[in-house]
Amino acid sequence: MAVEVKEFLPITQRHEDLGLSDELVLQMYYHLLLSRRLDERCWILQRQGRVPFHISGIAHEGIGVGAAYALRRGFDIVHPYYRDLALSIALGMRPIEFMLALFGKKGDPHSAARQLPSHFSLRHLNIISGSSPVATQVPQAAGIALAEVLKQKLRPFLEAAGFPVSQEMRVVLTTTGEGSTSEGDFHEALNWAGIYRLPLVVLVHNNQYAISVPVWKQMAVPRVADRAAAYGVHGIVCDGSNVLEVYRVVREAVDRARAGEGTTLVEAVTYRWTPHSSDDDDRTYRTREEVERGKRHDPLPRFRDYLYRRSLLTQRLEEELEEQVQAEVDEAQRLAEEMPYPDPEEALASVFATEDRSGWWGQS
Amino acid sequence: MPEKTLIEAIREAIDEEMARDPRVFVVGEDVGPRGGVFRATMGLWQKYGEWRVIDSPLAELSIVAIGIGAALNGFRPICEIQFADFIHPAFNQIVNEAARFFYRSGGVYNVPMVIRSPYGGGISGGLYHSQSVEAFFAHVPGLKVVIPSNPYDAKGLLKAAIRDPNPVLFFEPKKGYRLIKGEVPDGDYIVPIGPAKVTREGSDLTVFAYGMMHYYVLQAAEMVAKEGIDVEVVDLRTLAPVDKATILSSIKKTGKALIVYEDNLTLGYGAEVAAILAEEGFEYLDGPVMRLGGPDVPGVPFSPPMQDFFMPNPQKIAEAIRRLARY
């Protein structure tokens, strides 16, 4: 049975109604475009045999960029998953920082070249390392959010001991796929989130497939967001290929969380028209016709169409941005290729910490 | 110096660390008003309040995952898993997450947390309130595994665990909670994680043990001393990272080794001690490295005779010592 795919729909929101300036929406477009071109390059590099593996965020850029702009970047904390190339780019990751991980080169800031690429981890952007077993980050994100609650509750004791607490809570954003919502981790996390009204946003990228398994084999309820009711948290569905709608919905969730009104489970719907990873062959489980229809979920032409209609993008500007982005990707690739591999013995480093560097204290 | 039980020493360590550092909090099942099913946190909820002694939902994986998250965000969680037998749902969060966080982030994100859990049999607990799980975790680089055998060490080691910037599994021999007493100073001191300790000097052979078995080994050593067998006893205390130097220096002295543990014999922690002795202590050995452990069955049976059959005890240990001494 083919997954039902919606028709191409023009974006109907107006960015100014959402409090976004012209400049910001153009920046969003730039981040969307940069993520896409970087991702496409990774596929090429993998198919050329120059890198071993790529797991893609194509079709997910609307979700990532929309969510990133809804956060207080550099203050809020993000515990992402492997489709979050665009989220990371929009939070400030540079293409070289991704390319170093892709090639497994020295200086990879995510994992010192231990993890597979797309396991994002950048301390200076408050992006926390994730693993490959899915949904494990969701209850951890609940713990990070619980710590935000504890900071507020215990402020005088903490500050007296030299641990300054920010005036407002940091909101924790965690992301995961719709398949991962079947995991026990997901359930336990939302249960905690509901009980303690945690400042947490759980953003589920519903790309309609968990590798080969379609969403209707994953759950009996029609929507991931329906599950929110069982935990006493807010639940909402949005169109993941509409970057402005994602921004609006996640922004509301973030504001609610910061105000102490608890967690929101956001389901952002898209369609993954790439294979699961460079090791997957999606022709074994779905038709090419379905995949072609799925490309109507592409957030890039929808946003481009919107920006043209609003006279923010011209053909000339579009070409300039394309050139700029291509140059950035070229440069990142060149630098990563030139970079040496880690010394073999670096495999032995950092098993145990000798000093504590945990936590987000104070305002920064 | 005041005499305290093992459980009192543990409670005192938690209490003092909570008083010392407002980032320390306890999370687990029934740890709040109830004070824990073994009373390890008795009075702490009343003293420190509901935000520092948190009754969790009945969900072990998230007790650990919540701890990991809170630790990443600057706190010092002490997660209580009510019985070691219930730790398995949290295995993925401990082994794939807590243990690997520092390594997988290239040394950026450390996870300063403690997971406390009562382990071990001989308390009529049946299959699911008697397990020894230390070998699973001692296998995993990135985790520290500590098992105290006496109240003094329990307090000092638990304090060290709470202050450690890494995840520490702290397994407590629950049969000894009230049975094992010893002198424990009031106030602050640390027993460092890592070093094993020679707890009885001897010349004929060395028995390596930890936790409840160490308590029994000391009794067995007294029994055979009357027969003229002079036993050295090493309390391993920290299973990971292992203290090879103390193990090897003792075998250099005595030449014979018996390792006692109550986990299933095969691939239990004693297997690693035996491997260290075979690989790095071969020159010193005057006899076969022997192990005494529980039989390879899926659990400690409930019925008293079967439970007694399963558990090593001072008599069985003394018998194993005699066999080794005769060699």
Short mmCIF file of N, CA, C and O in Angstrom, two decimals, chain B residues 67-149:
data_model
loop_
_atom_site.label_atom_id
_atom_site.label_comp_id
_atom_site.label_asym_id
_atom_site.label_seq_id
_atom_site.Cartn_x
_atom_site.Cartn_y
_atom_site.Cartn_z
N GLY B 67 18.66 10.90 34.62
CA GLY B 67 19.93 11.17 35.29
C GLY B 67 20.99 11.66 34.31
O GLY B 67 21.71 12.61 34.58
N ILE B 68 21.07 11.00 33.17
CA ILE B 68 22.05 11.41 32.15
C ILE B 68 21.78 12.86 31.74
O ILE B 68 22.70 13.69 31.69
N GLY B 69 20.52 13.15 31.46
CA GLY B 69 20.17 14.51 31.03
C GLY B 69 20.50 15.54 32.09
O GLY B 69 21.10 16.59 31.81
N ALA B 70 20.13 15.24 33.32
CA ALA B 70 20.39 16.18 34.42
C ALA B 70 21.89 16.35 34.63
O ALA B 70 22.37 17.46 34.91
N ALA B 71 22.64 15.27 34.47
CA ALA B 71 24.10 15.34 34.61
C ALA B 71 24.70 16.21 33.50
O ALA B 71 25.58 17.05 33.76
N LEU B 72 24.22 16.02 32.28
CA LEU B 72 24.70 16.86 31.17
C LEU B 72 24.45 18.33 31.45
O LEU B 72 25.21 19.20 31.04
N ASN B 73 23.35 18.57 32.14
CA ASN B 73 22.97 19.96 32.43
C ASN B 73 23.46 20.39 33.83
O ASN B 73 22.85 21.25 34.46
N GLY B 74 24.52 19.78 34.31
CA GLY B 74 25.22 20.33 35.47
C GLY B 74 24.90 19.74 36.82
O GLY B 74 25.55 20.08 37.80
N PHE B 75 23.92 18.85 36.90
CA PHE B 75 23.56 18.29 38.20
C PHE B 75 24.37 17.02 38.49
O PHE B 75 25.14 16.56 37.65
N ARG B 76 24.19 16.51 39.71
CA ARG B 76 24.91 15.31 40.16
C ARG B 76 23.87 14.29 40.61
O ARG B 76 23.65 14.11 41.81
N PRO B 77 23.20 13.65 39.65
CA PRO B 77 22.15 12.72 40.03
C PRO B 77 22.70 11.45 40.68
O PRO B 77 23.75 10.94 40.28
N ILE B 78 21.98 11.00 41.69
CA ILE B 78 22.20 9.65 42.23
C ILE B 78 20.93 8.88 41.87
O ILE B 78 19.87 9.11 42.45
N CYS B 79 21.05 8.02 40.88
CA CYS B 79 19.89 7.25 40.43
C CYS B 79 19.85 5.95 41.23
O CYS B 79 20.86 5.26 41.32
N GLU B 80 18.71 5.67 41.80
CA GLU B 80 18.58 4.39 42.50
C GLU B 80 17.76 3.43 41.66
O GLU B 80 16.62 3.72 41.30
N ILE B 81 18.36 2.30 41.34
CA ILE B 81 17.61 1.19 40.74
C ILE B 81 17.32 0.24 41.90
O ILE B 81 18.24 -0.27 42.54
N GLN B 82 16.03 0.04 42.15
CA GLN B 82 15.59 -0.58 43.40
C GLN B 82 16.24 -1.94 43.68
O GLN B 82 16.60 -2.23 44.81
N PHE B 83 16.37 -2.75 42.65
CA PHE B 83 17.13 -4.01 42.72
C PHE B 83 17.95 -4.11 41.44
O PHE B 83 17.47 -3.72 40.38
N ALA B 84 19.15 -4.65 41.56
CA ALA B 84 19.99 -4.78 40.37
C ALA B 84 19.29 -5.59 39.28
O ALA B 84 19.50 -5.36 38.09
N ASP B 85 18.41 -6.48 39.70
CA ASP B 85 17.64 -7.30 38.76
C ASP B 85 16.78 -6.43 37.83
O ASP B 85 16.37 -6.88 36.77
N PHE B 86 16.46 -5.21 38.26
CA PHE B 86 15.58 -4.35 37.47
C PHE B 86 16.37 -3.38 36.59
O PHE B 86 15.80 -2.48 35.97
N ILE B 87 17.67 -3.54 36.54
CA ILE B 87 18.50 -2.59 35.81
C ILE B 87 18.48 -2.86 34.30
O ILE B 87 18.80 -1.99 33.51
N HIS B 88 18.05 -4.07 33.94
CA HIS B 88 18.16 -4.44 32.52
C HIS B 88 17.38 -3.54 31.57
O HIS B 88 17.87 -3.28 30.47
N PRO B 89 16.19 -3.06 31.91
CA PRO B 89 15.54 -2.12 30.98
C PRO B 89 16.37 -0.85 30.73
O PRO B 89 16.20 -0.19 29.72
N ALA B 90 17.27 -0.54 31.65
CA ALA B 90 18.10 0.66 31.51
C ALA B 90 19.46 0.34 30.88
O ALA B 90 20.30 1.23 30.75
N PHE B 91 19.64 -0.91 30.50
CA PHE B 91 20.95 -1.32 29.98
C PHE B 91 21.41 -0.44 28.82
O PHE B 91 22.55 0.02 28.77
N ASN B 92 20.49 -0.20 27.89
CA ASN B 92 20.86 0.61 26.73
C ASN B 92 21.27 2.03 27.14
O ASN B 92 22.25 2.57 26.62
N GLN B 93 20.54 2.62 28.05
CA GLN B 93 20.88 3.98 28.48
C GLN B 93 22.21 4.01 29.23
O GLN B 93 22.95 4.98 29.15
N ILE B 94 22.53 2.94 29.93
CA ILE B 94 23.80 2.91 30.67
C ILE B 94 24.95 2.61 29.71
O ILE B 94 25.96 3.33 29.68
N VAL B 95 24.77 1.57 28.92
CA VAL B 95 25.88 1.04 28.12
C VAL B 95 26.10 1.84 26.83
O VAL B 95 27.23 2.16 26.47
N ASN B 96 25.00 2.14 26.14
CA ASN B 96 25.14 2.87 24.88
C ASN B 96 25.22 4.37 25.08
O ASN B 96 25.75 5.08 24.22
N GLU B 97 24.67 4.85 26.17
CA GLU B 97 24.57 6.30 26.34
C GLU B 97 25.57 6.80 27.39
O GLU B 97 26.55 7.43 27.05
N ALA B 98 25.30 6.54 28.65
CA ALA B 98 26.16 7.09 29.71
C ALA B 98 27.63 6.72 29.48
O ALA B 98 28.52 7.57 29.56
N ALA B 99 27.87 5.47 29.17
CA ALA B 99 29.26 5.00 29.04
C ALA B 99 29.97 5.63 27.86
O ALA B 99 31.18 5.82 27.89
N ARG B 100 29.23 5.91 26.82
CA ARG B 100 29.87 6.31 25.56
C ARG B 100 29.82 7.81 25.30
O ARG B 100 30.39 8.28 24.32
N PHE B 101 29.12 8.56 26.12
CA PHE B 101 28.92 9.99 25.86
C PHE B 101 30.24 10.74 25.72
O PHE B 101 30.44 11.53 24.79
N PHE B 102 31.15 10.52 26.64
CA PHE B 102 32.39 11.29 26.65
C PHE B 102 33.23 10.92 25.43
O PHE B 102 33.74 11.80 24.72
N TYR B 103 33.30 9.64 25.17
CA TYR B 103 34.10 9.18 24.03
C TYR B 103 33.49 9.64 22.71
O TYR B 103 34.19 10.13 21.83
N ARG B 104 32.18 9.50 22.60
CA ARG B 104 31.55 9.78 21.31
C ARG B 104 31.46 11.26 21.01
O ARG B 104 31.16 11.65 19.89
N SER B 105 31.65 12.09 22.03
CA SER B 105 31.65 13.53 21.79
C SER B 105 33.09 14.05 21.74
O SER B 105 33.32 15.25 21.84
N GLY B 106 34.03 13.15 21.57
CA GLY B 106 35.43 13.57 21.48
C GLY B 106 35.92 14.25 22.74
O GLY B 106 36.75 15.16 22.69
N GLY B 107 35.40 13.79 23.90
CA GLY B 107 35.85 14.35 25.17
C GLY B 107 35.21 15.68 25.52
O GLY B 107 35.79 16.48 26.25
N VAL B 108 34.02 15.93 25.02
CA VAL B 108 33.33 17.20 25.28
C VAL B 108 32.24 17.06 26.35
O VAL B 108 32.17 17.85 27.27
N TYR B 109 31.39 16.06 26.19
CA TYR B 109 30.26 15.92 27.12
C TYR B 109 30.54 14.80 28.12
O TYR B 109 30.53 13.62 27.76
N ASN B 110 30.81 15.16 29.37
CA ASN B 110 30.96 14.14 30.40
C ASN B 110 29.65 13.99 31.18
O ASN B 110 28.84 14.91 31.23
N VAL B 111 29.46 12.81 31.73
CA VAL B 111 28.20 12.48 32.40
C VAL B 111 28.49 12.12 33.86
O VAL B 111 28.76 10.96 34.17
N PRO B 112 28.45 13.11 34.75
CA PRO B 112 28.78 12.83 36.15
C PRO B 112 27.57 12.30 36.92
O PRO B 112 26.81 13.05 37.51
N MET B 113 27.39 11.01 36.90
CA MET B 113 26.23 10.44 37.58
C MET B 113 26.60 9.17 38.32
O MET B 113 27.59 8.51 38.00
N VAL B 114 25.76 8.85 39.31
CA VAL B 114 25.93 7.60 40.05
C VAL B 114 24.65 6.78 39.89
O VAL B 114 23.55 7.33 39.97
N ILE B 115 24.81 5.51 39.62
CA ILE B 115 23.66 4.60 39.65
C ILE B 115 23.91 3.62 40.78
O ILE B 115 24.85 2.83 40.74
N ARG B 116 23.09 3.75 41.82
CA ARG B 116 23.19 2.86 42.98
C ARG B 116 22.21 1.73 42.80
O ARG B 116 21.07 1.96 42.38
N SER B 117 22.61 0.54 43.22
CA SER B 117 21.65 -0.56 43.17
C SER B 117 22.07 -1.68 44.09
O SER B 117 23.24 -2.08 44.11
N PRO B 118 21.12 -2.21 44.89
CA PRO B 118 21.41 -3.38 45.72
C PRO B 118 21.49 -4.63 44.86
O PRO B 118 20.66 -4.82 43.97
N TYR B 119 22.48 -5.46 45.12
CA TYR B 119 22.63 -6.67 44.32
C TYR B 119 22.82 -7.85 45.27
O TYR B 119 23.10 -7.70 46.45
N GLY B 120 22.71 -9.04 44.69
CA GLY B 120 23.14 -10.25 45.38
C GLY B 120 22.04 -11.05 46.05
O GLY B 120 20.94 -10.56 46.29
N GLY B 121 22.40 -12.31 46.34
CA GLY B 121 21.42 -13.27 46.82
C GLY B 121 21.56 -13.59 48.30
O GLY B 121 22.23 -12.89 49.05
N GLY B 122 20.86 -14.68 48.67
CA GLY B 122 20.89 -15.11 50.05
C GLY B 122 19.87 -14.40 50.92
O GLY B 122 19.96 -14.44 52.14
N ILE B 123 18.93 -13.73 50.30
CA ILE B 123 17.93 -12.98 51.08
C ILE B 123 16.52 -13.44 50.74
O ILE B 123 15.55 -12.70 50.88
N SER B 124 16.39 -14.69 50.25
CA SER B 124 15.08 -15.23 49.83
C SER B 124 14.43 -14.33 48.79
O SER B 124 13.23 -14.07 48.85
N GLY B 125 15.21 -13.88 47.85
CA GLY B 125 14.69 -12.97 46.83
C GLY B 125 14.29 -13.64 45.53
O GLY B 125 13.69 -13.00 44.67
N GLY B 126 14.63 -14.91 45.38
CA GLY B 126 14.27 -15.57 44.13
C GLY B 126 15.03 -15.01 42.94
O GLY B 126 16.02 -14.26 43.10
N LEU B 127 14.55 -15.38 41.77
CA LEU B 127 15.28 -15.05 40.55
C LEU B 127 15.47 -13.56 40.31
O LEU B 127 16.47 -13.15 39.73
N TYR B 128 14.51 -12.76 40.76
CA TYR B 128 14.50 -11.36 40.35
C TYR B 128 14.72 -10.37 41.49
O TYR B 128 14.43 -9.19 41.35
N HIS B 129 15.22 -10.86 42.61
CA HIS B 129 15.66 -9.94 43.68
C HIS B 129 16.99 -10.41 44.25
O HIS B 129 17.30 -10.17 45.40
N SER B 130 17.78 -11.09 43.42
CA SER B 130 19.02 -11.71 43.91
C SER B 130 20.20 -11.56 42.97
O SER B 130 21.29 -12.03 43.27
N GLN B 131 19.99 -10.92 41.84
CA GLN B 131 21.01 -11.03 40.79
C GLN B 131 22.26 -10.21 41.09
O GLN B 131 22.23 -9.20 41.80
N SER B 132 23.35 -10.71 40.51
CA SER B 132 24.62 -9.98 40.47
C SER B 132 24.84 -9.58 39.02
O SER B 132 24.87 -10.44 38.14
N VAL B 133 24.97 -8.30 38.76
CA VAL B 133 24.99 -7.83 37.37
C VAL B 133 26.30 -7.11 37.02
O VAL B 133 26.43 -6.54 35.94
N GLU B 134 27.27 -7.15 37.95
CA GLU B 134 28.45 -6.32 37.78
C GLU B 134 29.27 -6.63 36.54
O GLU B 134 29.86 -5.74 35.93
N ALA B 135 29.28 -7.92 36.14
CA ALA B 135 30.14 -8.29 35.01
C ALA B 135 29.68 -7.66 33.70
O ALA B 135 30.48 -7.29 32.86
N PHE B 136 28.34 -7.51 33.54
CA PHE B 136 27.83 -6.85 32.33
C PHE B 136 28.47 -5.47 32.17
O PHE B 136 28.83 -5.05 31.09
N PHE B 137 28.53 -4.76 33.27
CA PHE B 137 28.91 -3.34 33.20
C PHE B 137 30.42 -3.16 33.29
O PHE B 137 30.96 -2.22 32.71
N ALA B 138 31.08 -4.06 34.03
CA ALA B 138 32.54 -3.96 34.13
C ALA B 138 33.18 -4.20 32.76
O ALA B 138 34.32 -3.82 32.53
N HIS B 139 32.44 -4.81 31.86
CA HIS B 139 32.94 -5.07 30.51
C HIS B 139 33.01 -3.80 29.65
O HIS B 139 33.68 -3.78 28.63
N VAL B 140 32.32 -2.76 30.07
CA VAL B 140 32.09 -1.61 29.19
C VAL B 140 33.03 -0.45 29.52
O VAL B 140 32.90 0.17 30.58
N PRO B 141 33.97 -0.13 28.64
CA PRO B 141 34.82 1.04 28.88
C PRO B 141 33.96 2.31 28.95
O PRO B 141 33.00 2.46 28.19
N GLY B 142 34.30 3.17 29.87
CA GLY B 142 33.50 4.39 30.06
C GLY B 142 32.66 4.33 31.32
O GLY B 142 32.14 5.34 31.76
N LEU B 143 32.51 3.13 31.87
CA LEU B 143 31.79 2.98 33.14
C LEU B 143 32.78 2.63 34.24
O LEU B 143 33.69 1.84 34.02
N LYS B 144 32.57 3.19 35.40
CA LYS B 144 33.28 2.73 36.59
C LYS B 144 32.31 1.85 37.39
O LYS B 144 31.12 2.18 37.47
N VAL B 145 32.82 0.77 37.92
CA VAL B 145 31.97 -0.16 38.68
C VAL B 145 32.60 -0.37 40.05
O VAL B 145 33.76 -0.79 40.15
N VAL B 146 31.82 -0.05 41.07
CA VAL B 146 32.33 -0.08 42.44
C VAL B 146 31.41 -0.96 43.28
O VAL B 146 30.19 -0.87 43.16
N ILE B 147 32.00 -1.80 44.12
CA ILE B 147 31.22 -2.63 45.05
C ILE B 147 31.91 -2.62 46.41
O ILE B 147 32.97 -3.23 46.57
N PRO B 148 31.33 -1.94 47.37
CA PRO B 148 31.96 -1.91 48.70
C PRO B 148 31.64 -3.18 49.48
O PRO B 148 30.61 -3.81 49.27
N SER B 149 32.53 -3.51 50.40
CA SER B 149 32.30 -4.71 51.21
C SER B 149 32.07 -4.36 52.68
O SER B 149 31.78 -5.24 53.48
#
